[in-house]
Short mmCIF file of C-alpha atoms in Angstrom, two decimals:
data_model
loop_
_atom_site.label_atom_id
_atom_site.label_comp_id
_atom_site.label_asym_id
_atom_site.label_seq_id
_atom_site.Cartn_x
_atom_site.Cartn_y
_atom_site.Cartn_z
CA MET A 18 64.91 73.87 83.25
CA SER A 19 66.55 70.55 84.21
CA ALA A 20 67.10 69.74 80.74
CA GLY A 21 70.26 72.04 80.66
CA SER A 22 71.11 75.55 80.57
CA SER A 23 71.49 75.60 76.79
CA VAL A 24 68.01 77.04 76.53
CA LEU A 25 69.32 80.20 77.95
CA PHE A 26 71.44 80.89 74.94
CA ASP A 27 71.45 80.12 71.05
CA ALA A 28 73.24 77.12 69.63
CA PRO A 29 76.41 78.91 68.73
CA GLY A 30 77.02 79.63 65.30
CA PRO A 31 80.69 80.40 64.08
CA ARG A 32 80.70 83.72 65.35
CA ALA A 33 79.32 82.96 68.68
CA ARG A 34 81.60 80.02 68.84
CA ALA A 35 84.57 82.21 68.20
CA ILE A 36 83.45 84.63 70.88
CA SER A 37 82.90 81.77 73.27
CA ARG A 38 86.26 80.41 72.58
CA VAL A 39 88.11 83.86 73.13
CA GLY A 40 86.17 84.46 76.40
CA SER A 41 87.12 80.78 77.39
CA ILE A 42 90.78 81.53 76.70
CA VAL A 43 90.55 84.84 78.32
CA GLY A 44 89.05 83.25 81.26
CA LEU A 45 91.47 80.57 81.44
CA VAL A 46 94.28 83.15 81.22
CA LEU A 47 92.93 85.19 83.79
CA ILE A 48 92.50 82.11 86.35
CA ALA A 49 96.16 81.00 85.33
CA ALA A 50 97.33 84.54 86.09
CA VAL A 51 95.76 84.65 89.63
CA LEU A 52 97.25 81.10 90.21
CA VAL A 53 100.70 82.30 88.75
CA TRP A 54 100.45 85.32 90.96
CA ALA A 55 99.78 83.55 94.19
CA VAL A 56 102.30 80.97 93.40
CA THR A 57 105.12 83.48 92.77
CA ILE A 58 104.36 85.21 95.92
CA LEU A 59 104.41 82.21 97.88
CA ALA A 60 107.55 80.94 96.06
CA THR A 61 109.40 84.10 96.72
CA PRO A 62 111.75 84.10 99.70
CA ARG A 63 110.85 86.88 102.40
CA GLN A 64 112.55 88.86 104.64
CA SER A 65 111.54 88.93 108.27
CA GLY A 66 113.63 90.44 111.18
CA GLY A 67 116.78 90.42 109.03
CA ILE A 68 116.50 86.83 108.20
CA THR A 69 115.80 85.51 104.79
CA LEU A 70 113.01 82.80 104.81
CA PRO A 71 112.88 80.46 102.03
CA GLY A 72 109.91 80.48 99.83
CA MET A 73 106.97 78.25 100.31
CA PHE A 74 107.94 75.56 97.75
CA ASP A 75 111.59 75.44 98.86
CA GLU A 76 112.54 71.92 99.95
CA SER A 77 113.32 72.98 103.37
CA ARG A 78 109.52 73.45 103.79
CA TRP A 79 108.49 70.18 102.68
CA ASP A 80 111.08 67.83 103.78
CA ILE A 81 109.39 66.65 106.93
CA PHE A 82 107.13 64.83 104.54
CA ALA A 83 110.00 62.58 103.86
CA GLU A 84 109.79 61.03 107.12
CA ALA A 85 107.63 58.09 107.94
CA ASP A 86 106.89 59.29 111.54
CA VAL A 87 105.13 62.40 110.39
CA TRP A 88 102.89 60.53 108.28
CA LEU A 89 102.10 58.12 111.08
CA PHE A 90 101.37 61.22 113.19
CA ILE A 91 99.00 62.56 110.54
CA GLY A 92 97.43 59.13 110.15
CA GLN A 93 96.74 59.26 113.79
CA GLY A 94 94.77 62.38 113.12
CA VAL A 95 93.01 61.03 110.29
CA LEU A 96 92.10 58.26 112.47
CA ASN A 97 90.98 60.37 115.42
CA THR A 98 88.71 62.39 112.81
CA LEU A 99 87.30 59.16 111.14
CA ARG A 100 86.67 57.65 114.58
CA ALA A 101 84.77 60.57 115.85
CA ALA A 102 82.75 60.77 112.53
CA ALA A 103 82.14 56.91 112.78
CA VAL A 104 80.89 56.92 116.27
CA ALA A 105 78.79 60.12 115.63
CA ALA A 106 77.29 58.76 112.41
CA VAL A 107 76.12 55.47 113.99
CA GLY A 108 74.68 57.50 117.04
CA ALA A 109 73.07 60.21 114.81
CA LEU A 110 71.26 57.44 112.91
CA ALA A 111 69.99 55.73 115.85
CA LEU A 112 68.98 58.95 117.44
CA GLY A 113 67.43 59.82 114.04
CA VAL A 114 65.24 56.78 114.19
CA VAL A 115 64.15 57.49 117.78
CA PHE A 116 63.47 61.12 116.96
CA SER A 117 61.49 60.41 113.91
CA LEU A 118 59.45 57.94 115.90
CA LEU A 119 58.72 60.14 118.65
CA ARG A 120 57.91 63.20 116.51
CA SER A 121 55.33 61.23 114.63
CA SER A 122 53.83 59.76 117.72
CA GLU A 123 50.09 59.83 118.25
CA ILE A 124 50.33 60.92 121.86
CA ALA A 125 50.47 64.65 121.91
CA TRP A 126 52.55 65.29 124.86
CA VAL A 127 55.14 63.14 123.61
CA ARG A 128 55.02 64.80 120.00
CA LYS A 129 55.03 68.49 120.98
CA PRO A 130 57.89 68.76 123.62
CA VAL A 131 59.89 66.45 121.06
CA ALA A 132 59.12 68.98 118.23
CA TRP A 133 60.23 71.92 120.60
CA LEU A 134 63.39 69.94 121.45
CA LEU A 135 64.15 69.43 117.72
CA GLU A 136 63.61 73.18 117.03
CA PHE A 137 65.97 74.20 119.81
CA LEU A 138 68.54 71.69 118.72
CA ARG A 139 68.42 72.88 115.06
CA GLY A 140 68.92 76.44 115.87
CA MET A 141 71.94 76.05 118.03
CA PRO A 142 75.44 76.21 116.67
CA VAL A 143 77.09 72.75 117.37
CA LEU A 144 80.14 74.52 118.63
CA LEU A 145 78.14 75.87 121.51
CA MET A 146 76.65 72.26 122.16
CA MET A 147 80.42 71.22 122.23
CA LEU A 148 81.07 73.80 124.92
CA PHE A 149 78.00 72.99 126.76
CA ILE A 150 78.92 69.35 127.10
CA LEU A 151 82.50 69.95 127.69
CA LEU A 152 82.02 72.36 130.48
CA VAL A 153 78.69 71.15 132.12
CA GLY A 154 79.34 67.20 131.63
CA SER A 155 83.06 67.75 132.19
CA THR A 156 83.40 64.73 129.76
CA GLY A 157 86.60 64.48 127.51
CA GLN A 158 87.01 66.25 124.31
CA PHE A 159 85.92 63.12 122.29
CA THR A 160 82.72 62.72 124.22
CA ALA A 161 81.83 66.34 123.67
CA VAL A 162 82.35 66.31 120.01
CA VAL A 163 80.73 63.10 119.44
CA VAL A 164 77.54 63.79 121.57
CA ALA A 165 77.40 67.16 120.11
CA LEU A 166 77.40 65.84 116.46
CA ILE A 167 75.02 63.08 117.27
CA LEU A 168 72.35 65.53 118.91
CA TYR A 169 72.65 68.01 115.81
CA ASN A 170 72.81 65.49 113.03
CA GLY A 171 70.26 63.16 114.67
CA THR A 172 67.65 65.95 114.38
CA LEU A 173 68.33 66.50 110.77
CA ILE A 174 68.31 62.57 109.92
CA GLY A 175 65.24 62.31 112.21
CA GLU A 176 63.61 64.99 110.05
CA ALA A 177 64.68 63.14 106.96
CA LEU A 178 63.41 59.94 108.15
CA ARG A 179 59.99 61.53 109.05
CA ALA A 180 59.78 63.01 105.75
CA GLY A 181 60.33 59.93 104.01
CA LEU A 182 57.72 57.96 106.33
CA ALA A 183 55.26 60.78 105.26
CA ALA A 184 56.23 60.60 101.58
CA LEU A 185 55.57 56.63 101.67
CA PRO A 186 52.04 55.67 100.00
CA ARG A 187 49.55 55.21 102.73
CA GLY A 188 48.63 51.58 101.55
CA GLN A 189 52.12 50.35 102.84
CA ARG A 190 50.92 50.88 106.44
CA GLU A 191 47.36 49.71 105.85
CA ALA A 192 48.57 46.54 104.27
CA ALA A 193 51.03 46.00 107.19
CA LEU A 194 48.11 46.57 109.76
CA SER A 195 45.99 44.40 107.66
CA VAL A 196 47.95 41.26 107.97
CA GLY A 197 47.94 41.68 111.75
CA MET A 198 51.08 43.82 112.59
CA ARG A 199 50.95 46.07 115.34
CA PRO A 200 51.72 49.84 114.45
CA PHE A 201 55.18 49.52 115.86
CA GLN A 202 56.06 46.59 113.98
CA SER A 203 54.55 48.21 110.73
CA LYS A 204 56.83 51.30 111.31
CA MET A 205 59.96 49.05 112.05
CA LEU A 206 59.54 46.25 109.48
CA VAL A 207 57.69 47.73 106.62
CA GLU A 208 57.92 51.78 106.92
CA PHE A 209 61.29 52.39 107.96
CA PRO A 210 63.33 50.23 105.81
CA GLN A 211 61.50 51.93 102.77
CA ALA A 212 61.96 55.61 104.11
CA PHE A 213 65.54 54.78 104.85
CA ARG A 214 66.27 53.38 101.53
CA GLN A 215 64.48 56.50 99.94
CA MET A 216 66.26 58.88 102.16
CA LEU A 217 69.79 57.28 101.75
CA PRO A 218 71.38 59.90 99.49
CA ILE A 219 70.29 62.77 101.84
CA ILE A 220 71.53 60.61 104.71
CA VAL A 221 74.88 60.12 103.22
CA ALA A 222 74.87 63.80 102.27
CA GLN A 223 74.26 64.70 105.93
CA LEU A 224 77.18 62.23 106.81
CA VAL A 225 79.57 64.34 104.59
CA VAL A 226 78.41 67.49 106.73
CA LEU A 227 79.06 65.39 110.08
CA LEU A 228 82.53 64.42 108.83
CA LYS A 229 83.24 68.06 108.16
CA ASP A 230 81.94 69.13 111.30
CA THR A 231 84.19 66.83 113.36
CA SER A 232 86.75 69.79 112.60
CA LEU A 233 85.04 71.94 115.07
CA GLY A 234 86.72 69.67 117.63
CA TYR A 235 89.69 71.67 116.74
CA ILE A 236 88.32 74.68 118.72
CA VAL A 237 87.15 72.57 121.91
CA GLY A 238 90.65 70.84 121.88
CA TYR A 239 90.07 67.33 120.48
CA ASN A 240 93.13 66.17 118.62
CA GLU A 241 91.48 65.54 115.30
CA LEU A 242 93.15 65.92 111.93
CA ILE A 243 93.48 69.79 111.80
CA ARG A 244 94.72 70.06 115.28
CA THR A 245 96.99 67.09 114.98
CA THR A 246 98.54 68.79 111.62
CA MET A 247 98.32 72.59 112.17
CA ASN A 248 98.87 72.75 116.03
CA ASN A 249 100.76 69.82 117.03
CA LEU A 250 103.05 69.10 114.10
CA SER A 251 103.65 72.86 113.40
CA ALA A 252 104.36 73.52 117.13
CA TYR A 253 106.70 70.58 116.93
CA TYR A 254 108.58 71.30 113.67
CA GLY A 255 108.17 75.11 113.67
CA ASN A 256 106.07 77.43 111.79
CA ARG A 257 108.12 76.99 108.59
CA TYR A 258 105.96 73.96 107.70
CA LEU A 259 102.55 75.82 108.36
CA PHE A 260 101.90 76.17 104.53
CA SER A 261 102.73 72.60 103.58
CA LEU A 262 100.80 71.16 106.47
CA PHE A 263 97.96 73.24 105.51
CA PHE A 264 98.15 71.96 101.97
CA VAL A 265 98.46 68.28 102.91
CA THR A 266 95.39 68.51 105.40
CA LEU A 267 93.36 70.27 102.79
CA ALA A 268 94.21 67.50 100.27
CA ILE A 269 93.20 64.69 102.71
CA TYR A 270 89.84 66.54 103.68
CA LEU A 271 89.15 67.04 100.13
CA THR A 272 89.91 63.35 99.11
CA ILE A 273 87.61 61.88 101.80
CA ASN A 274 84.69 64.45 101.37
CA LEU A 275 84.80 64.57 97.60
CA SER A 276 84.61 60.68 97.39
CA LEU A 277 81.84 60.68 99.87
CA SER A 278 79.84 63.34 98.04
CA TRP A 279 80.46 61.39 94.97
CA PHE A 280 79.18 58.31 96.53
CA ALA A 281 75.99 60.14 97.71
CA ARG A 282 75.33 61.33 94.25
CA TRP A 283 75.86 58.04 92.67
CA LEU A 284 73.41 56.59 95.22
CA ALA A 285 70.85 59.47 94.13
CA ARG A 286 71.53 58.87 90.43
CA ARG A 287 71.08 55.11 90.57
CA GLY A 288 67.95 55.81 92.46
CA THR A 289 65.95 53.22 94.26
CA PRO A 290 63.35 50.88 93.03
CA GLY A 291 60.17 51.30 94.81
CA THR A 292 58.28 54.31 95.71
CA GLY A 293 59.14 58.05 94.74
CA ARG A 294 60.61 57.43 91.40
CA ARG A 295 57.59 55.90 89.88
CA ARG A 296 55.56 58.90 90.97
CA GLY A 297 57.51 61.19 89.00
CA THR A 298 57.54 64.64 90.87
CA GLY A 299 56.58 63.04 94.19
CA GLY A 300 60.19 61.60 94.94
CA PRO A 301 62.70 63.35 96.84
CA MET A 302 65.42 61.64 94.64
CA ARG A 303 66.36 64.36 92.13
CA PRO A 304 70.26 64.20 92.34
CA ASP A 305 70.33 67.95 92.38
CA ASP A 306 68.59 68.38 95.75
CA THR A 307 70.81 65.99 97.70
CA ALA A 308 73.41 68.90 97.61
CA ASP A 309 71.69 70.35 100.47
CA PRO A 310 70.16 68.11 102.91
CA VAL A 311 67.90 70.78 104.58
CA ARG A 312 66.38 71.48 101.06
CA ALA A 313 66.07 67.98 100.33
CA ILE A 314 64.10 67.43 103.49
CA LEU A 315 61.97 70.52 102.88
CA LEU A 316 61.20 69.06 99.33
CA ALA A 317 60.37 65.62 100.68
CA GLU A 318 57.92 67.44 103.20
CA ALA A 319 56.23 69.41 100.62
CA ALA A 320 55.72 66.31 98.73
CA ALA A 321 54.30 64.45 101.46
CA THR A 322 51.80 67.33 102.24
CA ALA A 323 50.72 67.44 98.52
CA ARG A 324 50.03 63.85 98.59
CA ALA A 325 48.15 64.07 101.90
CA SER A 326 46.06 66.89 100.35
CA GLU A 327 45.49 64.83 97.41
CA ASP A 328 44.46 61.77 99.32
CA GLN A 329 41.92 63.96 101.23
CA ALA A 330 40.77 65.43 98.05
CA SER A 331 40.16 61.97 96.45
CA GLN A 332 38.54 60.72 99.51
CA GLY A 333 36.18 63.76 99.71
CA THR A 334 34.83 63.18 96.15
CA PRO A 335 34.40 59.56 95.86
CA MET B 8 72.35 89.61 139.93
CA ASP B 9 75.85 88.44 138.69
CA LEU B 10 74.13 87.39 135.42
CA ILE B 11 73.02 91.03 135.09
CA GLU B 12 76.50 92.31 135.14
CA LEU B 13 77.58 89.76 132.46
CA LEU B 14 74.99 90.94 129.95
CA PRO B 15 77.11 93.79 128.52
CA ALA B 16 79.90 91.16 127.57
CA PHE B 17 77.23 89.08 125.88
CA TRP B 18 75.88 92.21 124.07
CA VAL B 19 79.23 92.86 122.57
CA GLY B 20 79.48 89.37 121.34
CA PHE B 21 75.97 89.43 119.96
CA LYS B 22 76.52 92.69 118.01
CA MET B 23 79.84 91.22 116.47
CA THR B 24 77.75 87.83 115.54
CA LEU B 25 74.99 90.21 113.94
CA LEU B 26 77.74 92.11 112.08
CA LEU B 27 79.34 88.91 110.74
CA LEU B 28 75.89 87.60 109.69
CA VAL B 29 74.84 90.83 107.89
CA ILE B 30 78.13 91.53 106.04
CA SER B 31 79.29 88.06 105.01
CA GLY B 32 75.57 87.16 104.42
CA THR B 33 75.25 90.08 101.77
CA ALA B 34 78.60 89.46 100.40
CA SER B 35 77.97 85.58 99.88
CA LEU B 36 74.63 86.49 98.35
CA VAL B 37 76.58 88.69 95.74
CA PHE B 38 79.34 86.15 95.10
CA GLY B 39 76.71 83.18 95.04
CA THR B 40 74.95 85.10 92.31
CA ILE B 41 78.06 85.64 90.31
CA ILE B 42 79.07 81.97 90.65
CA THR B 43 75.67 80.90 89.42
CA ALA B 44 75.76 83.18 86.33
CA MET B 45 79.06 81.77 85.50
CA ARG B 46 77.97 78.27 86.13
CA ILE B 47 75.12 78.60 83.25
CA SER B 48 77.10 81.06 81.22
CA PRO B 49 77.93 80.10 77.50
CA ILE B 50 81.66 80.35 78.11
CA GLY B 51 83.00 76.95 79.03
CA SER B 52 86.10 77.95 81.25
CA LEU B 53 83.80 79.94 83.54
CA ARG B 54 81.39 76.95 83.92
CA VAL B 55 84.37 74.82 84.80
CA PHE B 56 85.74 77.24 87.07
CA ALA B 57 82.55 77.71 88.96
CA THR B 58 81.93 74.15 89.34
CA VAL B 59 85.36 73.37 90.87
CA TRP B 60 84.95 76.45 92.96
CA THR B 61 81.58 75.09 94.39
CA GLU B 62 82.79 71.56 94.95
CA ILE B 63 85.99 72.54 96.59
CA GLY B 64 84.24 75.20 98.75
CA ARG B 65 81.52 72.75 99.86
CA ASN B 66 83.83 70.03 100.77
CA THR B 67 86.22 71.95 102.86
CA PRO B 68 85.52 71.91 106.53
CA LEU B 69 84.79 75.47 107.84
CA THR B 70 87.74 75.27 110.34
CA LEU B 71 90.16 74.65 107.64
CA VAL B 72 88.92 77.60 105.70
CA PHE B 73 89.35 79.84 108.85
CA TYR B 74 92.71 78.53 109.30
CA PHE B 75 93.61 79.46 105.79
CA PHE B 76 92.35 82.97 106.03
CA VAL B 77 93.76 83.75 109.40
CA PHE B 78 97.23 82.10 109.37
CA VAL B 79 97.79 81.61 105.62
CA VAL B 80 96.44 84.65 104.08
CA PRO B 81 98.74 87.01 105.90
CA PHE B 82 101.65 85.37 103.98
CA PHE B 83 100.48 87.22 101.10
CA GLY B 84 101.44 90.46 102.60
CA LEU B 85 98.12 91.61 103.83
CA ARG B 86 98.45 93.22 107.23
CA TRP B 87 96.63 96.05 108.89
CA ASP B 88 95.66 96.71 112.38
CA TRP B 89 92.09 98.09 112.07
CA ASN B 90 89.72 94.94 112.66
CA PHE B 91 92.14 92.52 110.76
CA TYR B 92 90.56 89.25 112.20
CA THR B 93 86.79 90.49 111.73
CA ILE B 94 87.60 91.07 107.99
CA LEU B 95 89.48 87.81 107.65
CA ALA B 96 86.63 86.13 109.35
CA ILE B 97 84.12 87.77 107.05
CA CYS B 98 86.24 86.58 104.04
CA ALA B 99 86.19 83.08 105.48
CA LEU B 100 82.49 83.00 105.93
CA THR B 101 81.86 84.44 102.64
CA TYR B 102 84.03 82.00 101.05
CA TYR B 103 82.25 79.17 102.82
CA THR B 104 78.71 80.32 102.37
CA SER B 105 78.71 81.72 98.64
CA PRO B 106 78.85 78.13 97.16
CA PHE B 107 75.66 77.12 99.26
CA VAL B 108 74.14 80.32 97.97
CA ALA B 109 75.01 79.17 94.52
CA GLU B 110 73.70 75.69 94.79
CA ALA B 111 70.28 77.13 96.37
CA LEU B 112 69.99 79.47 93.51
CA ARG B 113 70.87 76.91 90.90
CA SER B 114 67.92 74.69 92.19
CA GLY B 115 65.77 77.63 91.94
CA ILE B 116 66.77 78.15 88.42
CA ASN B 117 66.25 74.43 87.86
CA GLY B 118 62.53 75.27 88.84
CA VAL B 119 62.04 77.94 86.38
CA PRO B 120 59.84 76.54 83.37
CA VAL B 121 61.88 76.29 80.12
CA GLY B 122 59.17 78.20 78.26
CA GLN B 123 60.18 81.32 80.22
CA ALA B 124 63.54 81.32 78.78
CA GLU B 125 62.30 80.19 75.30
CA ALA B 126 60.03 83.20 75.57
CA ALA B 127 62.65 85.62 76.60
CA ARG B 128 64.89 84.41 73.71
CA SER B 129 62.12 84.54 71.08
CA ILE B 130 61.78 88.29 71.79
CA GLY B 131 65.26 88.75 71.07
CA LEU B 132 66.90 89.05 74.58
CA GLY B 133 70.59 87.78 74.83
CA PHE B 134 72.05 85.55 77.45
CA GLY B 135 72.80 88.42 79.89
CA GLN B 136 69.12 89.91 79.53
CA THR B 137 67.49 86.50 79.85
CA VAL B 138 69.36 85.70 82.94
CA SER B 139 69.06 89.11 84.60
CA LEU B 140 65.56 90.10 83.60
CA VAL B 141 63.71 86.91 83.35
CA VAL B 142 65.22 83.80 84.94
CA LEU B 143 67.07 85.15 87.95
CA PRO B 144 64.15 87.22 89.24
CA GLN B 145 61.90 84.22 89.12
CA ALA B 146 64.57 81.84 90.41
CA PHE B 147 65.17 84.04 93.42
CA ARG B 148 61.43 84.09 94.34
CA MET B 149 61.62 80.25 94.52
CA THR B 150 64.82 80.16 96.15
CA ILE B 151 64.02 82.47 99.28
CA PRO B 152 63.16 79.70 101.59
CA PRO B 153 66.36 77.65 101.19
CA LEU B 154 68.18 80.88 100.94
CA ILE B 155 67.20 81.63 104.53
CA ASN B 156 68.12 78.13 105.51
CA VAL B 157 71.44 79.18 104.18
CA PHE B 158 71.45 82.32 106.48
CA ILE B 159 70.54 80.22 109.54
CA ALA B 160 73.48 78.06 108.84
CA LEU B 161 75.68 81.04 108.56
CA THR B 162 74.54 82.24 111.80
CA LYS B 163 75.57 79.01 113.48
CA ASN B 164 78.84 78.71 111.53
CA SER B 165 79.75 82.22 112.64
CA SER B 166 80.28 80.82 116.04
CA VAL B 167 83.63 79.27 114.45
CA ALA B 168 85.04 82.82 114.11
CA GLY B 169 84.99 82.84 118.03
CA GLY B 170 87.73 80.15 117.69
CA PHE B 171 89.93 82.55 115.61
CA PHE B 172 90.41 85.79 117.49
CA VAL B 173 87.13 87.34 116.86
CA VAL B 174 85.11 88.35 119.95
CA ASP B 175 81.73 87.08 118.76
CA LEU B 176 78.94 85.57 120.71
CA PHE B 177 80.58 82.25 120.92
CA ALA B 178 84.13 83.63 122.19
CA SER B 179 82.30 86.01 124.72
CA THR B 180 80.36 82.99 125.96
CA ARG B 181 83.56 81.02 126.30
CA THR B 182 85.21 83.72 128.08
CA LEU B 183 82.57 84.20 130.45
CA ALA B 184 82.04 80.53 131.05
CA ASN B 185 85.70 79.95 131.82
CA GLY B 186 85.74 83.08 134.12
CA HIS B 187 82.59 82.30 136.30
CA GLY B 188 82.81 78.58 136.97
CA ASP B 189 79.65 78.81 139.28
CA LEU B 190 77.32 80.24 136.45
CA VAL B 191 78.45 78.06 133.73
CA ILE B 192 74.95 76.59 132.96
CA PRO B 193 73.06 79.90 132.90
CA ILE B 194 75.71 81.57 130.82
CA LEU B 195 75.53 78.69 128.11
CA ILE B 196 71.60 78.86 128.26
CA ILE B 197 71.62 82.68 127.70
CA ALA B 198 74.05 82.23 124.72
CA ALA B 199 71.85 79.63 123.27
CA ALA B 200 68.86 81.96 123.78
CA PHE B 201 70.89 84.81 121.86
CA TYR B 202 71.39 82.39 119.11
CA LEU B 203 67.70 81.22 118.85
CA VAL B 204 66.80 84.90 118.83
CA ILE B 205 68.21 84.97 115.34
CA THR B 206 67.74 81.54 113.95
CA VAL B 207 64.10 80.70 115.02
CA PRO B 208 62.54 84.12 113.68
CA LEU B 209 64.44 83.31 110.39
CA GLY B 210 62.97 79.79 110.26
CA LEU B 211 59.37 81.19 110.77
CA LEU B 212 60.29 83.65 108.15
CA ALA B 213 61.38 81.25 105.92
CA ALA B 214 58.09 79.04 106.30
CA ARG B 215 55.95 82.23 105.82
CA LEU B 216 57.88 83.23 102.64
CA GLU B 217 57.53 79.88 101.17
CA LYS B 218 53.81 79.94 101.45
CA LYS B 219 53.50 83.48 100.03
CA LEU B 220 56.10 83.66 97.40
CA VAL B 221 56.52 80.17 95.77
CA VAL B 222 54.69 79.94 92.65
CA GLN B 223 52.58 77.03 92.44
CA ARG B 224 52.84 75.42 89.29
#
């Protein structure tokens, strides 16, 4: 029903339009009412231990943002978050390539243990991995956060790449072998570039997840954005800034993540010339699916399986 | 031998993780369905609201969501002693998971052939009936494997609650690991095993149901 959900209800006549308009207004009023309620509660000064505290929107709760130092400090937090995300992203991509190569290896005793390892890494909370690396490897927090993110996202990117490889038309590999490339050369020079390109939206979506997950560093004590603002700054300036600091942190995260998500969607919409698109249903490129990397990988795998069985069928009946 | 003495502490955490998983899983299923219904409804403001809600929910880090529920929500005057943090954690997980449920459901709805809705409309069903009697049941069937993936993610995400005053599997593991320096590795491996006890069977179930339920068209 990708044509739009309008098939679910009639093209509205005058009466339906009126009802829908009233519904829209009632909905808006309800949403506005909730917002106003929340804002009033937040804005009301409150009594605590005999002292009157100013409301959340009082100037005295926001004045720290006039100081350049505060922004420098927040900037440091953003930098720490981005640094962890960038290092982890590069590492996860590299590990993803290695994993997908090993996982699709022709040697069973390489393929099987790697498959088990991937299953294990996928089923574990990233937070537990961070704790493990921190306690067992007694590394710094940065290393713990980055390595755990690399391991976890590397498996998912590896699966995506493998699905992308499997979804390639077989002719690509056959052609590469026929002009004298070795299997490994064919993988790296012919198949990977295409799989990578086809899976790019999924990989970018996974990188958004990775960026979000750097915030788990808060719990293991890495000074990323949330710890910088919500712990360090609010400890320094006092609890009165808790709400405003939360608000600013949320705004920063939403700005970064929404622009990255938008970028992923743009990539998916733009599509890629080459395989997938032309084949209609076969390609894992439908914009909707990039919303959930795991789902997208499943779809790509299903498409690959379908194509493999088609190939077999067509070979069986020449 | 020491390890066996530690098992009860793991068990406490494991039960809490299961509790978080079951309650917030059910709640996000309900909320996710409501959000999906809003998203495809004829009323414009609800559609916009659902879209904005999903986008914000999906792009906020879970840690920040927890921070909001645990430190900001009490500003609204909510306060009770009984299981306060557990309930806040359930709210946080539900808020974070329901947009993912909604997205999964929406992809399922996209997979229902248009003819189904057309047929439902042609025999005179209205929007509510079309969605609840014809489209959603079919969409659910196709959405079960991705939904299970959402629940697997939820299981793993519930570990964040351990960082916010809830004694779940992660929190008890951390306490045990800090208290028994000589047993860190076995403790962490047992914790991993406990998580895998939940996530791996769910994954296998997803694969089975995928074969069994998804309608091949």
